[in-house]
Short mmCIF file of C-alpha atoms in Angstrom, two decimals:
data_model
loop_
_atom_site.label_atom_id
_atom_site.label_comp_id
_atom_site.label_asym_id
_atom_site.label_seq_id
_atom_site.Cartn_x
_atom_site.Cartn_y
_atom_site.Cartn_z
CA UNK C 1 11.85 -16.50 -92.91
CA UNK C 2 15.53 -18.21 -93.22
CA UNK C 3 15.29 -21.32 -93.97
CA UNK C 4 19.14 -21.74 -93.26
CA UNK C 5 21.18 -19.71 -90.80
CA UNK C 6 24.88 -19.42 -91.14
CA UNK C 7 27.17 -17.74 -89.49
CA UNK C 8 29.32 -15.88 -88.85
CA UNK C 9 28.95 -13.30 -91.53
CA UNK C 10 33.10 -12.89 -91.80
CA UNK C 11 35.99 -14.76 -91.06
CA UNK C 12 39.85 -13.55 -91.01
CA UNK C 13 41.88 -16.70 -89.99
CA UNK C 14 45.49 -17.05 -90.40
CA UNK C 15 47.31 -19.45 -93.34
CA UNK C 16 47.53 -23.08 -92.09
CA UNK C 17 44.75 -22.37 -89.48
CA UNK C 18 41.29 -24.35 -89.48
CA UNK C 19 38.02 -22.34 -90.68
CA UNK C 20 34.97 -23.08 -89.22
CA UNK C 21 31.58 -22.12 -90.49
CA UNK C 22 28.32 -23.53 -89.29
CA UNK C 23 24.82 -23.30 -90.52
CA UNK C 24 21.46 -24.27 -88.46
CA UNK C 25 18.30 -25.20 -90.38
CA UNK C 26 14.27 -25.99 -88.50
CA UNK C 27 12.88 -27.99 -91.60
CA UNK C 28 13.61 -31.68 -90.97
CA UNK C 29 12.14 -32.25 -94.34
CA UNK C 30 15.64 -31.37 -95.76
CA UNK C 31 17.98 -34.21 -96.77
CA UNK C 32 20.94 -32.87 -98.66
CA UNK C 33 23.46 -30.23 -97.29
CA UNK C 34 25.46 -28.83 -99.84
CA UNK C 35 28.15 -26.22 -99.45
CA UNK C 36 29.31 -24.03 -102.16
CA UNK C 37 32.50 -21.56 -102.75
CA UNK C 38 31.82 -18.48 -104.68
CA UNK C 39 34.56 -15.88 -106.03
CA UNK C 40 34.14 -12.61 -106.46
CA UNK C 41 32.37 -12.14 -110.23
CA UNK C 42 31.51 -15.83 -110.33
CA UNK C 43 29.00 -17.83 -109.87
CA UNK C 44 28.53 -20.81 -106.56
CA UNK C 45 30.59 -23.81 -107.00
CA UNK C 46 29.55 -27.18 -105.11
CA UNK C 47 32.73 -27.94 -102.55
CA UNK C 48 31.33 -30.51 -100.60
CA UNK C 49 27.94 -32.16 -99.81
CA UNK C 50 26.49 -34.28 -96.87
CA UNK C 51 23.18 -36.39 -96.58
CA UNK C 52 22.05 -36.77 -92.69
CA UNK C 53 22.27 -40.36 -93.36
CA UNK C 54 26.48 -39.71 -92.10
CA UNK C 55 27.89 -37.55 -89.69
CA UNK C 56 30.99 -36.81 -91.05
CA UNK C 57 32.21 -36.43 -94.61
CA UNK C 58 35.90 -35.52 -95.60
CA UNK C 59 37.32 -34.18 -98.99
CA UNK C 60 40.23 -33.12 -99.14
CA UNK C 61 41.20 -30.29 -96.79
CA UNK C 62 37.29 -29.73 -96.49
CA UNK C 63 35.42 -31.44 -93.65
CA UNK C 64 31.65 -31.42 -93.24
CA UNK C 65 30.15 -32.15 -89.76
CA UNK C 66 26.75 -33.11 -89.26
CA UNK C 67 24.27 -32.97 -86.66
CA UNK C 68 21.12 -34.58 -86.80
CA UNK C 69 19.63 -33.94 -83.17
CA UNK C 70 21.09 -30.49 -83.37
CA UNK C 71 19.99 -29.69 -87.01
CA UNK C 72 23.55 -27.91 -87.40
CA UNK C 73 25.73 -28.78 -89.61
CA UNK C 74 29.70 -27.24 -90.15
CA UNK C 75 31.96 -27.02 -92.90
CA UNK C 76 36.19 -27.15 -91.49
CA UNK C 77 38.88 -26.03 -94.06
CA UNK C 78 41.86 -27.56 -92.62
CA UNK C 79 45.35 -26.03 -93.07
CA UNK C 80 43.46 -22.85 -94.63
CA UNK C 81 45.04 -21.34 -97.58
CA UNK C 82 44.87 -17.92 -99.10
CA UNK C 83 43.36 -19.02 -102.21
CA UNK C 84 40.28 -20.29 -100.10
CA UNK C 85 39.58 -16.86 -99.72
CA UNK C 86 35.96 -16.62 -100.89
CA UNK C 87 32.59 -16.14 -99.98
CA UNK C 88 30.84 -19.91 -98.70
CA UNK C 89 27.15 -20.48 -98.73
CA UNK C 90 25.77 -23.82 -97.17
CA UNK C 91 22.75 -24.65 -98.20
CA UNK C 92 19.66 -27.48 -97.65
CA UNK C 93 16.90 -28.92 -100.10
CA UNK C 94 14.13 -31.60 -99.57
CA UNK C 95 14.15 -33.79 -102.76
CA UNK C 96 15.84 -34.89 -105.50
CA UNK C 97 15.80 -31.50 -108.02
CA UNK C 98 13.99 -29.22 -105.22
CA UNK C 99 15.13 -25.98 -104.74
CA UNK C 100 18.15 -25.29 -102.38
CA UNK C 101 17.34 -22.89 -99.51
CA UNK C 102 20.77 -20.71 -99.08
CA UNK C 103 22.28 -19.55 -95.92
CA UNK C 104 23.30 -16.08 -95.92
CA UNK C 105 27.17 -16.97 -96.77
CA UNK C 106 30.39 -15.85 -94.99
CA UNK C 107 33.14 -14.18 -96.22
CA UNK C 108 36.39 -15.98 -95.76
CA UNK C 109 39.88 -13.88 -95.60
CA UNK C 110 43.07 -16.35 -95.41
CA UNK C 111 45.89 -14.11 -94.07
CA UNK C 112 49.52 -15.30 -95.54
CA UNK W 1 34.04 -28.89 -118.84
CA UNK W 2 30.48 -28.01 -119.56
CA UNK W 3 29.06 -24.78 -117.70
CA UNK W 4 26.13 -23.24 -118.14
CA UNK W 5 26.13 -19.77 -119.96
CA UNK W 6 24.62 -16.85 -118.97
CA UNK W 7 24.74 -13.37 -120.79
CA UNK W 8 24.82 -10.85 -120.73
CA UNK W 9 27.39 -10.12 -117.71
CA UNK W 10 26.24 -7.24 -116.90
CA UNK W 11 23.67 -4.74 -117.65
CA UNK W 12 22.75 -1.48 -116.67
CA UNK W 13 19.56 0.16 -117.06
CA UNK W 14 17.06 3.21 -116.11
CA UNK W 15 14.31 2.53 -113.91
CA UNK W 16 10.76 1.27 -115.93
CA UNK W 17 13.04 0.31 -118.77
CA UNK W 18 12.63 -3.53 -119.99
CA UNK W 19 15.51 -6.05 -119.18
CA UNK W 20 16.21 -9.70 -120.44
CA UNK W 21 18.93 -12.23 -119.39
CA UNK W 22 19.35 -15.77 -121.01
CA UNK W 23 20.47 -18.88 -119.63
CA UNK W 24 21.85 -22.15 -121.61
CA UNK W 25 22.08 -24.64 -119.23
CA UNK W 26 24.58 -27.74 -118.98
CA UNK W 27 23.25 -30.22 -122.13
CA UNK W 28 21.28 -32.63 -121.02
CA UNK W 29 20.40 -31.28 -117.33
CA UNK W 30 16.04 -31.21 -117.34
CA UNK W 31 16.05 -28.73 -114.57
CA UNK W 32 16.57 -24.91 -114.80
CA UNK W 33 16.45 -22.43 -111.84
CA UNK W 34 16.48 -18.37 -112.20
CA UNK W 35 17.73 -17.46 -108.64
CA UNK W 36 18.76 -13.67 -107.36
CA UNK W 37 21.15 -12.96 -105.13
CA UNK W 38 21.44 -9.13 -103.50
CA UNK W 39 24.58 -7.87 -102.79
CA UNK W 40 25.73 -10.06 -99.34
CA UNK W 41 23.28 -12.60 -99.14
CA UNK W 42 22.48 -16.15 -100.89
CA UNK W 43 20.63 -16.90 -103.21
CA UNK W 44 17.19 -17.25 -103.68
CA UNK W 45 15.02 -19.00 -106.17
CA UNK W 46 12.59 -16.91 -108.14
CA UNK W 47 11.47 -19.97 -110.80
CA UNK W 48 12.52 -23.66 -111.86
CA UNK W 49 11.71 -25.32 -114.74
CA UNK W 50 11.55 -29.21 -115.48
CA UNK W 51 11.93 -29.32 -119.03
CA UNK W 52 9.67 -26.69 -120.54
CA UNK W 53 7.36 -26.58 -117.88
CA UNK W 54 7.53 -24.51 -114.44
CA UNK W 55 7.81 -26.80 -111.37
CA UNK W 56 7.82 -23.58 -109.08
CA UNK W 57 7.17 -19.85 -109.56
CA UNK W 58 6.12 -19.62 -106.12
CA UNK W 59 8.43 -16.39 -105.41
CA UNK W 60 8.93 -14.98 -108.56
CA UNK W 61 7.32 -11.64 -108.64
CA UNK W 62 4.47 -12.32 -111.48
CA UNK W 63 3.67 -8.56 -112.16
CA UNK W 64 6.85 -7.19 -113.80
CA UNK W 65 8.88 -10.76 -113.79
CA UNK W 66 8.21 -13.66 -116.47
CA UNK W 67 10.69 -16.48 -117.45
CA UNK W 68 9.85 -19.35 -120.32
CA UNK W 69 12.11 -22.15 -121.49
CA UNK W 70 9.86 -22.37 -124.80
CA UNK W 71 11.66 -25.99 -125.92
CA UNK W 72 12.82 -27.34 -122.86
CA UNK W 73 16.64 -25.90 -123.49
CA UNK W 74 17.88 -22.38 -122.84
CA UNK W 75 15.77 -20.26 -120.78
CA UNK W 76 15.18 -16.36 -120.91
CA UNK W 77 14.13 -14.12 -117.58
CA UNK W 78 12.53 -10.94 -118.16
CA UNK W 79 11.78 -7.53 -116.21
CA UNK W 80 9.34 -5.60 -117.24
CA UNK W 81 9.29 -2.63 -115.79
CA UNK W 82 12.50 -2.61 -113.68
CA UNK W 83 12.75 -1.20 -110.61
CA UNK W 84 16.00 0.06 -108.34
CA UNK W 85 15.27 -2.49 -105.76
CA UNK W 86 15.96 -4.98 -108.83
CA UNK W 87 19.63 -4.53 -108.60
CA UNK W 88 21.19 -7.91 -107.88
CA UNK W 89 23.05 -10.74 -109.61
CA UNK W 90 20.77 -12.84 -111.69
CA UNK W 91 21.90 -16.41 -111.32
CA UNK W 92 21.25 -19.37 -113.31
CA UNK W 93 21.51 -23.05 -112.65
CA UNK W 94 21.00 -26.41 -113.70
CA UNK W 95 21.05 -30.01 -112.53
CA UNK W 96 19.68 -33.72 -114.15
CA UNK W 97 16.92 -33.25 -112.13
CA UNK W 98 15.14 -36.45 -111.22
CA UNK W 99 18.43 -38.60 -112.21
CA UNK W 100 20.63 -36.06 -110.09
CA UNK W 101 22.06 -36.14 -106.95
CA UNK W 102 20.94 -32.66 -106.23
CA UNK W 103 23.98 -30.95 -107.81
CA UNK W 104 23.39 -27.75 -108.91
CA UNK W 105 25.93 -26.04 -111.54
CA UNK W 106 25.75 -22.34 -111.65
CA UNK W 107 26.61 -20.30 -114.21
CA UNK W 108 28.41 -16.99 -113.59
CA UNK W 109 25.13 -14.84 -113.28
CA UNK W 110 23.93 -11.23 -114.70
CA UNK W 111 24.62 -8.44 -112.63
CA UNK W 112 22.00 -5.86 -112.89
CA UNK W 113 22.07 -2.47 -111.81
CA UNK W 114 19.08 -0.52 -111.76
CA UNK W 115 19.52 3.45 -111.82
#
């Protein structure tokens, strides 16, 4: 059973345009929402992570949005850039060292 | 920067043949995980270690898998037999554990291919 349910699978979005990814999760055991960039032939890299104890947190050009009632949570790449082209995975763990439960990641495409 | 190292990159082997991959993980970090990832999905954990000692094995596939972290440092994951449905990128990752935040480093995994 997915623990964590992202979608959608792809995205194609224009340079300088907003991505939007979201992710939905059932356990309300979980307390930390990470979201991680991967490359081709590389490993995940943590871009941004979120406890539900916020609704919002901001990095950058990378936005995380949080919903507690909903138990959905978003990632927003603001003025979208061809080198974010990459596959992102959110993710959700219970725990301080627990394992992360992985959405199924979406393939980003930044057209210039 | 530290990363953790994994090797080899890639490997390629026959079906029922024996395969290891090792894992040195970021100095200091307590916690090791072995995850696999098939080709378009995320990952998923097959063991974590605290130290030496397994905190969960829960979906690592006992009869053909095994992993040990012998002194609490690098970690190895074997295959033994290997089968096609094998083929995947073997991850590895490690945080502080207890002391962390929750931040998990990867490194940049073993892709296997099983023919």
């Amino acid at each position: 059973q997915q623990q964590v349910k992202q979608s959608p699978q792809s995205l194609i979005v224009q340079k300088g345009g907003i991505s939007i990814i979201n992710c939905a999760y059932e356990n309300t055991a979980f307390d930390y929402f990470p979201w991680y960039q991967q490359f081709p032939g590389k490993g995940p890299a943590l871009l941004i992570a979120i406890r539900p104890d916020v609704s919002e947190k901001k990095e950058g050009r990378f936005t995380i949005s949080f919903n507690k009632s909903a138990k959905q949570f978003s990632l927003h790449i603001m003025d979208s850039q061809p080198g974010d082209s990459a596959t992102y995975f959110c993710a959700a763990s219970m725990g301080t060292g627990n394992q992360f439960y992985f959405g199924t990641g979406t393939s980003l495409t930044v057209i210039p | 920067e530290a990363e953790v190292a994994q090797s080899p990159r890639y490997k390629i082997t026959e079906k029922s043949q024996a395969v290891a991959f090792w894992c040195d993980p970021i100095s200091g970090h307590a916690t090791l995980y072995w995850y696999r990832q098939i080709l378009g999905q995320g990952p998923e954990l097959l063991v974590q270690f605290q130290d030496e000692s397994v905190v969960d094995d829960s979906q690592l596939p006992k009869d053909r898998f095994s992993a040990e972290r012998l002194k609490g440092v690098d970690s190895t994951l074997k295959i033994q037999p290997a089968e096609l449905g094998d083929s995947a990128m073997y991850l590895c990752a490690s945080s502080h554990g207890r002391l962390a935040k929750n931040i998990q480093y990867f490194g940049a995994g073993t892709r296997l291919s099983v023919l």
